[in-house]
Amino acid sequence: MKLKRVTAVARKTLRSLKHDRRTAGFLVLMPLFMIAIFGYTFGGELKDISVYVVNLDEGTVNGSASASMIDELQSRDVLRTLEPSWPDGYAQSVDSVVDNVRNGDAWAVIVFPQNFSSNVESAIDGPADYLSSIQGILWIYIDASNPNIASAIITEVQTTVQRVLLTQYDIASPVLISQDMVYGEDAEFIDFFAPGVMGLAAMMVTFMLSIISFVHERSTGTLDRLLTTPLTEGEIVAGYAVALGVVGLIQSLVILSTAILLFQVQIVGSALLVLLVVFLLGVGNQGLGFLLSSIAKNEFQAVQFMPLILFPSILLAGVFWPLEAVPDLLRPVSNFIPLTYAVEGCRSIMIRGWGLGEVWPEVTVLVCFAAAMLLLSTYGLRRRR
Amino acid sequence: MRKRSVKMVGATREGDASQDGRAIVTRQLRKEFDDLVAVDDLDLTIGKGTLYGMIGPNGSGKTTTIKMLVGLLKPSSGTAEVLGERIPLKGRISDIGYMPQEMAIYTDLTVSENLQLFGSIYSMGQERLLERQEELLSMVDLSDRGDSLASQLSGGMKHRVSLACAMMHDPEVLFLDEPTVGVDPELRMGFWHHFDDLKARGRTVVITTHYMDEAVRCDIVGMMRQGKLIAEGSPRDLMDRSSTSNLEDAFMAFSKGVAE
């Protein structure tokens, strides 16, 4: 293998990208777009969820538990509390307020019944036989069609109740959960998925560029032509790997800097190690694209491979959901997707601050993946002759 | 024009072809695609420094023969040597040049970048590379288009770039598959002058063409039909043997088995 010939192929590949301004722009802007979209969508915590609060509580001489809870809810910004307008007749009006949920104007209706405060008090002061006393009951009519929102509302209400019980009635839960973050202090959701998006973008682009370029090389006859020169199959594959690896690196740099500047994503570990992981992933996927290009007869057929490769990767490689959320049946598939290891590796480096000493298993898998793909594509090309 | 007898050209002898002035030797070379015989036990000998024209209709096996010689297709049976090495070439692969029928240039690169790519594949030095680039661009009359993207060129221009790419490293044996398609007559004349030059410098040029009238400019013409060589000789000789006044008629005569 001659380095000069490898660089000739790599330079040619990068040069053609340079001439194709739109593609070059796409390569830089696509990851930027991805991280920005994902960052803004998932990065923000849930906020301003519309809920109606119906307070029928009449309070007691000691005050009103419901009023304190409503104040507490309003002091936080997850829920936006709306006051229902008051028609006549209580029973009828609760139902008419719930209509706001039914027609989609609000996500929930929280109802404090008439004797809420007095029931709360009597439950607190009541006999030790806790269950026999009447508890204060708080009703929530909820649109659970969006599980994230539903669980946010419930968590919010529970937190509020606990706070008010603590501050107003001096009642604390007998169990206190003390959290000590080993890793990921101040980590937000975006810190979790930024490494995933980075791997995903690098993988998508290297795979796509590789399969399209090679199908093009095959169909236009340029590949044949290269094979009649002293270039060896290995040199062609290596040249492409270098070029597309570089493209993957540039993309990762774009994503990393955007994530840091725009979303304050933390990189506890070494950014260089992150780039190495992405480079290996890019080289491997380049090889995969190359292999599949020999099955595709034209660009259109090549495009058909993309969802086949991309969907499992997006869904099963732990980009947006942890691997633990992948059903047992599909777990083995996750273990076969190289992106899984790249994402896991990047995440450990960026959030946990791990070094090569800790992420070597992921790096090893990626090195093997890249090496296997390069060898197979070289072999595949050689068989053609 | 080098004088050589028809018999000698068609002869096949044992021995290293590179030692005895033969650039290409095929023996019983055969290529089958499923049940189609594209090249049918072809025996071909092409001497060094020969301008050899392969003529014949579509599907006569010209391109398949060339593809086997440059190592792109594996023969079904038979053997072939180029510059004394058995195909597929390894050691002598740098000494051949190939211009495929399809344009096969990188349309997303500029004309110069295409030439530079091929130059650097052959490990040409930067200085030699630029010198050669200039020389070839002027030969194919594209000196002012060096910086144009190949995709912006006309079909004929792309063909010219493709030819220049094949000649970049000044190979000993040049395989040109339909090099003059889409090239206007004036420039085509220029090409043939250049091919004569190559020959004068001892280069071997194998050209396939549809244009029978151009084939007259070759030293030796091989007429192919259905994977077989039906006649071979100098154009003059072929016309004499078939009592015709042009190669087109000669080809018809040989096809029908009228001559010989």
XYZ file of C-alpha atoms in Angstrom:
645
model
C 0.000 0.000 0.000
C 1.441 3.306 -1.070
C 0.589 6.351 0.962
C 0.828 8.627 -2.028
C -1.854 6.726 -3.895
C -4.077 6.580 -0.826
C -3.861 10.352 -0.480
C -4.555 10.755 -4.202
C -7.888 8.954 -3.733
C -8.668 10.788 -0.489
C -7.888 14.148 -2.036
C -10.009 13.415 -5.053
C -12.954 12.494 -2.836
C -12.650 15.626 -0.708
C -12.138 17.812 -3.772
C -15.323 16.618 -5.374
C -17.185 17.484 -2.181
C -15.608 20.908 -2.245
C -16.907 21.535 -5.751
C -20.373 20.409 -4.850
C -21.203 23.426 -2.718
C -24.638 22.284 -1.789
C -23.495 18.900 -0.576
C -20.592 20.471 1.286
C -22.989 22.921 2.895
C -25.335 20.106 3.739
C -22.552 18.201 5.443
C -21.877 21.095 7.774
C -25.403 22.373 8.194
C -27.145 19.042 8.611
C -25.498 18.227 11.965
C -25.956 21.840 13.019
C -29.613 21.600 12.165
C -29.962 18.264 13.913
C -28.377 19.363 17.157
C -30.259 22.659 17.132
C -33.626 21.026 16.512
C -33.046 18.279 19.034
C -31.493 20.673 21.485
C -34.374 23.096 21.442
C -37.037 20.427 21.424
C -35.711 18.092 24.053
C -33.309 20.388 25.827
C -35.986 22.582 27.412
C -37.808 21.182 30.400
C -41.590 20.999 30.154
C -43.133 24.355 30.913
C -46.467 26.152 30.868
C -48.703 23.122 30.647
C -52.259 24.455 30.724
C -54.377 23.073 33.550
C -57.615 24.294 35.006
C -57.859 24.488 38.775
C -61.317 24.217 40.297
C -61.179 25.097 43.948
C -64.418 24.186 45.730
C -62.669 23.944 49.088
C -64.260 25.989 51.807
C -61.255 25.884 54.095
C -61.277 25.672 57.882
C -60.637 28.099 60.693
C -56.978 27.264 60.343
C -56.896 28.312 56.733
C -57.114 26.574 53.410
C -54.848 23.730 52.328
C -56.016 24.119 48.739
C -55.139 27.808 48.564
C -51.593 27.084 49.728
C -51.249 24.332 47.188
C -52.509 26.547 44.389
C -50.062 29.257 45.426
C -47.270 26.720 45.394
C -48.284 25.463 41.933
C -48.354 28.984 40.597
C -44.953 29.788 42.020
C -43.488 27.099 39.818
C -43.544 27.343 36.048
C -44.310 23.845 34.876
C -48.065 24.288 35.022
C -49.995 27.289 33.857
C -53.068 27.394 36.042
C -56.269 28.675 34.552
C -59.342 29.799 36.466
C -62.576 28.467 35.106
C -65.346 30.951 34.561
C -68.171 30.198 36.951
C -71.477 29.061 35.652
C -74.144 28.122 38.200
C -74.304 24.748 39.871
C -71.162 23.093 41.148
C -71.634 19.580 39.834
C -72.407 20.841 36.413
C -69.538 23.271 36.401
C -66.803 20.728 37.193
C -67.972 18.697 34.279
C -68.073 21.738 32.049
C -64.524 22.592 33.035
C -63.435 19.062 32.146
C -64.828 19.814 28.698
C -61.732 21.970 28.251
C -59.680 18.820 28.516
C -62.028 16.901 26.256
C -61.753 19.469 23.512
C -58.000 19.813 23.920
C -57.797 23.318 25.377
C -56.123 22.091 28.533
C -54.206 18.996 29.626
C -55.839 18.540 33.005
C -58.341 19.794 35.511
C -57.382 19.749 39.165
C -60.324 19.761 41.537
C -60.150 20.495 45.241
C -63.490 19.276 46.699
C -65.612 21.259 49.099
C -64.286 19.764 52.337
C -60.699 19.259 51.201
C -59.028 21.282 53.961
C -61.144 19.874 56.751
C -60.548 16.312 55.567
C -56.810 16.977 55.416
C -56.866 18.309 58.960
C -58.948 15.514 60.352
C -56.694 12.960 58.690
C -53.675 14.595 60.325
C -55.266 14.949 63.758
C -57.222 11.736 63.551
C -56.538 8.466 65.323
C -53.419 6.481 64.609
C -55.648 4.156 62.679
C -54.906 6.266 59.678
C -57.017 4.524 57.095
C -60.239 4.789 59.003
C -60.198 8.547 58.860
C -61.302 10.449 55.800
C -58.435 11.786 53.744
C -58.475 14.927 51.720
C -59.005 13.884 48.147
C -57.686 15.865 45.232
C -59.113 15.003 41.839
C -57.208 15.256 38.609
C -58.934 14.812 35.276
C -56.096 14.307 32.899
C -55.473 13.927 29.209
C -52.823 11.222 29.281
C -52.511 10.988 25.516
C -49.035 12.438 25.942
C -47.418 10.341 28.670
C -44.603 12.844 29.207
C -47.008 15.652 29.933
C -49.273 13.488 32.062
C -46.435 12.319 34.236
C -45.076 15.860 34.501
C -48.457 17.069 35.786
C -48.724 14.282 38.324
C -45.172 14.725 39.554
C -45.779 18.444 39.855
C -48.951 17.996 41.890
C -47.299 15.415 44.145
C -44.328 17.668 44.771
C -46.649 20.547 45.564
C -48.688 18.497 48.029
C -45.568 17.291 49.807
C -44.196 20.812 50.073
C -47.354 22.251 51.496
C -47.679 19.379 53.959
C -44.145 20.051 55.095
C -44.309 23.822 55.332
C -47.838 24.217 56.574
C -48.501 21.077 58.590
C -44.972 20.038 59.542
C -45.521 16.636 58.037
C -42.574 15.111 56.306
C -42.369 11.727 54.700
C -40.765 9.266 57.069
C -38.380 8.315 54.282
C -35.953 10.810 52.827
C -34.184 9.914 49.628
C -30.716 11.342 49.610
C -29.172 11.647 46.188
C -25.488 11.708 45.590
C -24.602 12.012 41.914
C -21.591 9.966 41.060
C -21.599 11.320 37.535
C -23.618 13.850 35.672
C -24.156 16.476 38.282
C -26.040 19.297 36.517
C -26.472 16.970 33.533
C -29.578 17.806 31.575
C -31.306 15.786 28.933
C -29.321 17.478 26.196
C -26.093 16.295 27.785
C -27.462 12.806 27.458
C -28.447 12.952 23.820
C -25.828 15.319 22.355
C -23.264 12.485 22.153
C -25.965 10.356 20.556
C -26.843 12.928 17.931
C -23.177 13.370 17.158
C -22.672 9.692 16.498
C -25.897 9.505 14.547
C -25.004 12.436 12.293
C -21.525 11.095 11.586
C -22.901 7.674 10.854
C -25.712 8.879 8.603
C -23.462 11.050 6.504
C -20.526 8.707 6.088
C -22.824 5.844 5.198
C -24.824 7.939 2.792
C -21.828 9.522 1.076
C -20.051 6.229 0.813
C -22.881 4.205 -0.679
C -23.849 6.945 -3.140
C -20.268 7.660 -4.206
C -19.492 4.027 -4.793
C -22.674 3.295 -6.668
C -21.798 6.302 -8.774
C -18.230 5.095 -9.253
C -19.510 1.724 -10.337
C -22.221 2.958 -12.668
C -20.110 5.609 -14.401
C -17.188 3.247 -14.863
C -14.689 5.323 -12.890
C -14.167 2.483 -10.430
C -13.283 0.139 -13.298
C -10.916 2.710 -14.535
C -9.196 3.030 -11.172
C -8.814 -0.731 -11.100
C -6.835 -0.686 -14.333
C -4.212 1.531 -12.696
C -1.575 0.525 -10.143
C -4.076 1.468 -7.431
C -4.861 -1.567 -5.336
C -8.278 -2.299 -3.928
C -6.945 -1.644 -0.458
C -5.672 1.771 -1.485
C -9.019 2.760 -2.956
C -10.846 1.670 0.189
C -8.300 3.353 2.446
C -8.429 6.582 0.453
C -12.174 6.760 0.812
C -11.987 5.849 4.484
C -9.592 8.689 5.176
C -11.688 11.205 3.245
C -14.997 10.233 4.820
C -13.420 9.889 8.248
C -12.330 13.503 7.895
C -15.850 14.493 6.898
C -17.170 12.742 10.008
C -14.630 14.595 12.128
C -15.591 17.972 10.740
C -19.209 17.223 11.475
C -18.448 16.184 15.007
C -16.559 19.411 15.522
C -19.580 21.351 14.309
C -21.879 19.428 16.618
C -19.566 19.623 19.589
C -19.033 23.352 19.286
C -22.721 24.030 18.706
C -23.655 21.887 21.657
C -21.183 23.700 23.864
C -21.891 27.235 22.674
C -25.624 27.024 22.228
C -26.682 24.499 24.819
C -23.840 24.580 27.332
C -23.320 20.862 26.942
C -20.595 19.674 29.231
C -17.550 17.734 28.119
C -15.953 16.412 31.236
C -13.540 14.099 29.438
C -11.254 14.551 26.459
C -12.788 16.042 23.331
C -10.028 14.407 21.294
C -11.058 10.985 22.483
C -14.641 11.790 21.481
C -13.412 12.685 18.008
C -11.436 9.465 17.790
C -14.555 7.463 18.570
C -16.524 9.335 15.922
C -13.720 8.903 13.389
C -13.705 5.134 13.918
C -17.463 5.034 13.543
C -17.211 7.074 10.330
C -14.567 4.808 8.846
C -16.576 1.699 9.689
C -19.769 3.052 8.202
C -17.902 4.128 5.119
C -16.915 0.486 4.698
C -20.467 -0.667 5.290
C -21.727 1.751 2.648
C -19.077 0.466 0.290
C -20.111 -3.155 0.852
C -23.783 -2.430 0.310
C -22.992 -0.394 -2.786
C -21.955 -3.603 -4.482
C -25.485 -4.934 -3.996
C -27.212 -1.760 -5.146
C -27.377 -1.399 -8.902
C -28.077 2.322 -8.989
C -28.439 5.348 -6.764
C -32.124 4.705 -6.269
C -31.489 1.243 -4.902
C -28.775 2.672 -2.701
C -31.224 5.097 -1.150
C -33.406 2.142 -0.206
C -30.702 0.841 2.078
C -30.650 3.996 4.121
C -33.794 3.530 6.214
C -32.844 -0.106 6.636
C -29.612 0.901 8.301
C -30.662 4.185 9.847
C -33.921 3.290 11.590
C -32.589 0.514 13.780
C -29.649 2.732 14.630
C -31.799 5.689 15.582
C -34.152 3.579 17.659
C -32.025 0.835 19.119
C -28.596 2.342 19.630
C -29.495 4.340 22.696
C -29.389 7.714 20.984
C -32.511 9.136 22.590
C -33.575 6.365 24.939
C -31.306 4.413 27.165
C -30.571 0.869 26.058
C -32.502 -0.284 29.105
C -35.641 0.954 27.368
C -35.058 -1.406 24.441
C -37.243 -4.517 24.740
C -35.385 -7.730 25.563
C -36.267 -9.197 22.199
C -34.461 -6.409 20.363
C -31.518 -6.091 22.726
C -29.306 -8.435 20.706
C -29.915 -6.142 17.726
C -28.726 -3.182 19.769
C -25.582 -5.080 20.584
C -24.912 -5.563 16.889
C -25.224 -1.901 15.990
C -21.853 -0.147 16.047
C -23.542 3.155 16.807
C -24.529 1.712 20.198
C -20.882 1.537 21.199
C -19.989 4.914 19.747
C -22.850 6.586 21.617
C -22.048 4.775 24.843
C -18.375 5.675 24.483
C -18.987 9.348 23.706
C -21.467 9.603 26.544
C -19.051 8.110 29.054
C -16.293 10.428 27.920
C -18.418 13.556 27.805
C -20.535 13.107 30.942
C -18.552 10.750 33.115
C -15.204 12.080 32.050
C -13.900 8.620 31.313
C -10.621 8.148 29.513
C -9.298 5.446 27.207
C -8.656 3.306 30.296
C -12.409 3.051 30.833
C -13.875 3.247 27.337
C -11.462 0.775 25.777
C -14.167 -1.863 25.295
C -16.217 0.518 23.132
C -13.122 1.700 21.275
C -12.065 -1.899 20.670
C -15.458 -2.811 19.237
C -15.300 0.201 16.913
C -11.749 -0.577 15.820
C -12.834 -4.128 15.006
C -15.898 -2.874 13.166
C -13.842 -0.448 11.091
C -11.138 -3.033 10.364
C -13.673 -5.707 9.417
C -15.536 -3.357 7.093
C -12.347 -2.185 5.394
C -11.099 -5.728 4.907
C -14.445 -6.950 3.627
C -14.783 -4.107 1.151
C -11.257 -4.675 -0.082
C -12.017 -8.339 -0.480
C -15.318 -7.598 -2.198
C -13.607 -5.308 -4.648
C -10.888 -7.846 -5.349
C -13.430 -10.548 -6.079
C -14.907 -8.402 -8.824
C -11.911 -8.739 -11.071
C 4.108 2.570 -41.733
C 5.835 -0.457 -40.431
C 5.874 -3.270 -42.892
C 4.800 -6.599 -41.537
C 3.212 -9.600 -43.080
C -0.246 -10.732 -42.172
C 0.903 -14.223 -41.381
C 3.435 -13.094 -38.845
C 0.921 -10.957 -37.030
C -1.508 -13.801 -36.655
C 1.144 -16.246 -35.582
C 1.357 -17.497 -32.021
C 4.598 -18.753 -30.674
C 5.772 -19.828 -27.288
C 8.081 -17.485 -25.414
C 8.193 -14.215 -23.647
C 6.326 -11.720 -25.736
C 8.218 -8.775 -24.297
C 11.457 -10.141 -25.700
C 10.325 -10.592 -29.243
C 8.527 -7.406 -30.055
C 5.042 -8.566 -29.249
C 3.001 -6.352 -26.958
C -0.120 -8.457 -26.732
C -0.658 -12.153 -27.245
C -3.903 -13.978 -26.617
C -4.400 -17.677 -27.000
C -7.799 -19.296 -27.143
C -9.079 -16.366 -25.133
C -12.731 -16.902 -24.349
C -15.404 -15.102 -22.404
C -18.904 -16.383 -21.854
C -21.721 -14.533 -20.165
C -24.316 -17.130 -19.201
C -25.055 -18.720 -22.564
C -23.649 -15.909 -24.665
C -20.170 -16.329 -26.039
C -18.795 -12.803 -26.185
C -15.266 -13.702 -27.168
C -14.808 -16.999 -28.914
C -11.351 -18.562 -28.560
C -9.561 -15.510 -29.802
C -5.952 -15.766 -30.963
C -4.514 -12.331 -31.306
C -0.988 -11.081 -31.576
C -0.192 -7.410 -31.621
C 3.351 -6.262 -32.158
C 4.972 -3.490 -30.212
C 4.719 -0.070 -31.794
C 1.642 -1.071 -33.731
C -1.419 1.043 -34.225
C -3.982 -1.723 -34.098
C -7.602 -1.140 -34.980
C -10.361 -3.474 -33.867
C -13.446 -3.029 -35.947
C -16.735 -4.756 -35.908
C -20.387 -4.175 -35.071
C -21.799 -3.830 -31.569
C -21.586 -7.075 -29.673
C -18.700 -8.393 -31.725
C -16.534 -8.752 -28.613
C -14.189 -5.773 -29.001
C -14.889 -4.221 -25.639
C -14.971 -7.553 -23.836
C -11.565 -8.402 -25.261
C -10.122 -5.118 -24.086
C -11.699 -5.478 -20.663
C -10.053 -8.853 -20.263
C -6.702 -7.460 -21.345
C -6.800 -4.595 -18.851
C -7.862 -6.941 -16.076
C -11.485 -5.940 -15.575
C -12.980 -9.211 -16.723
C -11.736 -12.657 -15.991
C -11.486 -14.870 -19.075
C -13.662 -17.982 -19.032
C -10.753 -19.846 -20.553
C -7.600 -19.262 -22.541
C -4.688 -17.020 -21.731
C -3.381 -13.623 -22.611
C -0.155 -11.750 -22.054
C 0.425 -8.049 -22.176
C 4.053 -6.926 -22.315
C 5.056 -10.440 -21.415
C 2.967 -10.660 -18.243
C -0.038 -12.923 -17.869
C -3.292 -11.103 -17.249
C -4.445 -9.841 -14.827
C -1.429 -7.569 -14.814
C 0.366 -6.665 -11.644
C 3.960 -5.621 -12.271
C 3.276 -4.073 -15.653
C -0.054 -2.497 -14.848
C 1.597 0.930 -14.758
C 2.638 0.448 -18.354
C -0.859 0.271 -19.751
C -3.402 2.986 -20.234
C -7.112 2.442 -20.692
C -9.843 4.674 -21.940
C -13.188 2.985 -21.449
C -16.129 3.405 -23.745
C -18.251 5.137 -21.140
C -16.613 8.448 -20.343
C -15.542 7.387 -16.884
C -14.156 10.661 -15.669
C -15.058 12.347 -12.416
C -17.672 14.882 -13.416
C -17.547 16.471 -9.979
C -13.890 17.368 -10.438
C -12.372 19.926 -12.756
C -10.596 18.849 -15.903
C -7.172 19.483 -14.337
C -8.098 17.663 -11.162
C -9.067 14.630 -13.210
C -5.675 14.650 -14.887
C -3.890 15.241 -11.603
C -5.696 12.342 -9.992
C -4.437 9.967 -12.637
C -1.002 11.522 -12.571
C -0.667 11.061 -8.843
C -1.937 7.491 -8.992
C 1.076 6.795 -11.188
C 3.298 8.601 -8.678
C 4.246 11.321 -11.130
C 6.231 14.200 -9.663
C 4.478 17.528 -9.399
C 6.587 19.182 -12.060
C 6.252 16.378 -14.572
C 2.570 16.194 -13.805
C 1.890 19.844 -14.592
C 4.008 19.701 -17.718
C 2.157 16.625 -18.940
C -1.181 18.154 -18.049
C -0.474 21.199 -20.185
C 0.724 19.049 -23.060
C -2.363 16.839 -23.030
C -4.848 19.650 -22.564
C -3.466 21.299 -25.647
C -3.593 18.023 -27.528
C -7.277 17.566 -26.761
C -7.851 21.279 -27.329
C -9.047 22.006 -23.809
C -6.250 24.284 -22.633
C -8.703 26.966 -21.604
C -11.021 24.575 -19.818
C -8.627 23.208 -17.219
C -10.553 24.750 -14.363
C -14.012 23.846 -15.632
C -15.911 21.163 -13.832
C -16.072 18.134 -16.082
C -19.847 18.058 -15.639
C -20.069 21.392 -17.465
C -18.387 20.052 -20.575
C -20.094 18.756 -23.670
C -20.099 15.040 -24.368
C -17.277 15.309 -26.876
C -15.178 17.346 -24.477
C -15.658 14.770 -21.734
C -14.431 12.149 -24.154
C -11.337 14.190 -24.776
C -10.686 14.533 -21.059
C -11.081 10.797 -20.730
C -8.509 10.247 -23.457
C -6.093 12.666 -21.824
C -6.483 10.828 -18.494
C -5.564 7.537 -20.131
C -2.446 9.088 -21.627
C -1.315 10.982 -18.546
C 1.447 8.537 -17.599
C 2.548 7.960 -21.184
C 1.934 4.203 -21.101
C 3.656 1.683 -23.320
C 0.386 0.133 -24.365
C -2.739 2.197 -24.726
C -6.195 0.641 -24.979
C -8.724 3.047 -26.392
C -12.305 1.905 -26.545
C -14.092 4.092 -29.084
C -11.913 7.159 -28.476
C -13.302 9.172 -31.351
C -17.012 8.964 -30.626
C -18.498 12.426 -30.349
C -15.305 14.110 -31.416
C -15.675 16.462 -34.333
C -13.888 15.557 -37.571
C -11.210 18.208 -37.329
C -10.186 17.202 -33.844
C -10.430 13.566 -34.794
C -7.743 14.193 -37.388
C -5.652 15.700 -34.634
C -6.123 12.593 -32.533
C -4.917 10.374 -35.306
C -1.834 12.522 -35.767
C -1.201 12.039 -32.104
C -1.679 8.298 -32.310
C 0.884 8.276 -35.128
C 3.257 10.149 -32.833
C 2.769 7.585 -30.103
C 3.519 4.840 -32.547
C 6.634 6.627 -33.715
C 7.796 6.612 -30.116
C 7.345 2.849 -29.964
C 4.027 2.907 -28.130
C 1.423 0.301 -28.889
C -2.094 1.590 -29.401
C -5.161 -0.642 -29.573
C -8.229 1.203 -30.772
C -11.748 0.004 -31.229
C -13.879 2.015 -33.557
C -17.118 2.043 -35.431
C -15.778 4.401 -38.021
C -14.406 2.140 -40.696
C -13.013 5.089 -42.597
C -10.736 5.968 -39.675
C -9.537 2.432 -39.297
C -7.685 2.918 -42.561
C -5.157 4.890 -40.557
C -4.238 1.838 -38.486
C -1.248 -0.358 -39.279
C -3.201 -3.487 -38.710
C -6.931 -3.902 -38.615
C -8.596 -6.833 -36.922
C -12.166 -7.435 -38.026
C -14.306 -8.980 -35.354
C -17.653 -10.608 -35.611
C -19.461 -12.688 -33.012
C -16.401 -12.922 -30.805
C -14.156 -14.134 -33.565
C -11.468 -12.504 -35.619
C -12.763 -12.908 -39.139
C -9.909 -11.138 -40.889
C -6.739 -9.323 -39.989
C -4.149 -7.411 -41.916
C -3.145 -3.995 -43.079
C -6.066 -2.014 -44.482
C -4.577 -2.181 -47.947
C -4.151 -5.916 -47.703
C -7.707 -6.424 -46.421
C -9.149 -4.419 -49.275
C -7.035 -6.270 -51.808
C -8.005 -9.645 -50.475
C -11.672 -8.769 -50.622
C -11.347 -6.824 -53.896
C -13.009 -3.832 -52.342
C -12.054 -0.194 -52.202
C -12.909 0.554 -48.600
C -12.890 -1.224 -45.255
C -16.632 -1.104 -44.886
C -17.132 -3.158 -48.020
C -14.220 -5.333 -47.065
C -15.862 -6.053 -43.726
C -19.103 -6.972 -45.452
C -17.232 -9.250 -47.790
C -15.391 -11.020 -44.995
C -18.582 -11.298 -42.950
C -20.344 -13.068 -45.766
C -17.373 -15.276 -46.255
C -17.003 -13.935 -49.798
C -13.333 -13.193 -49.445
C -10.759 -15.894 -48.703
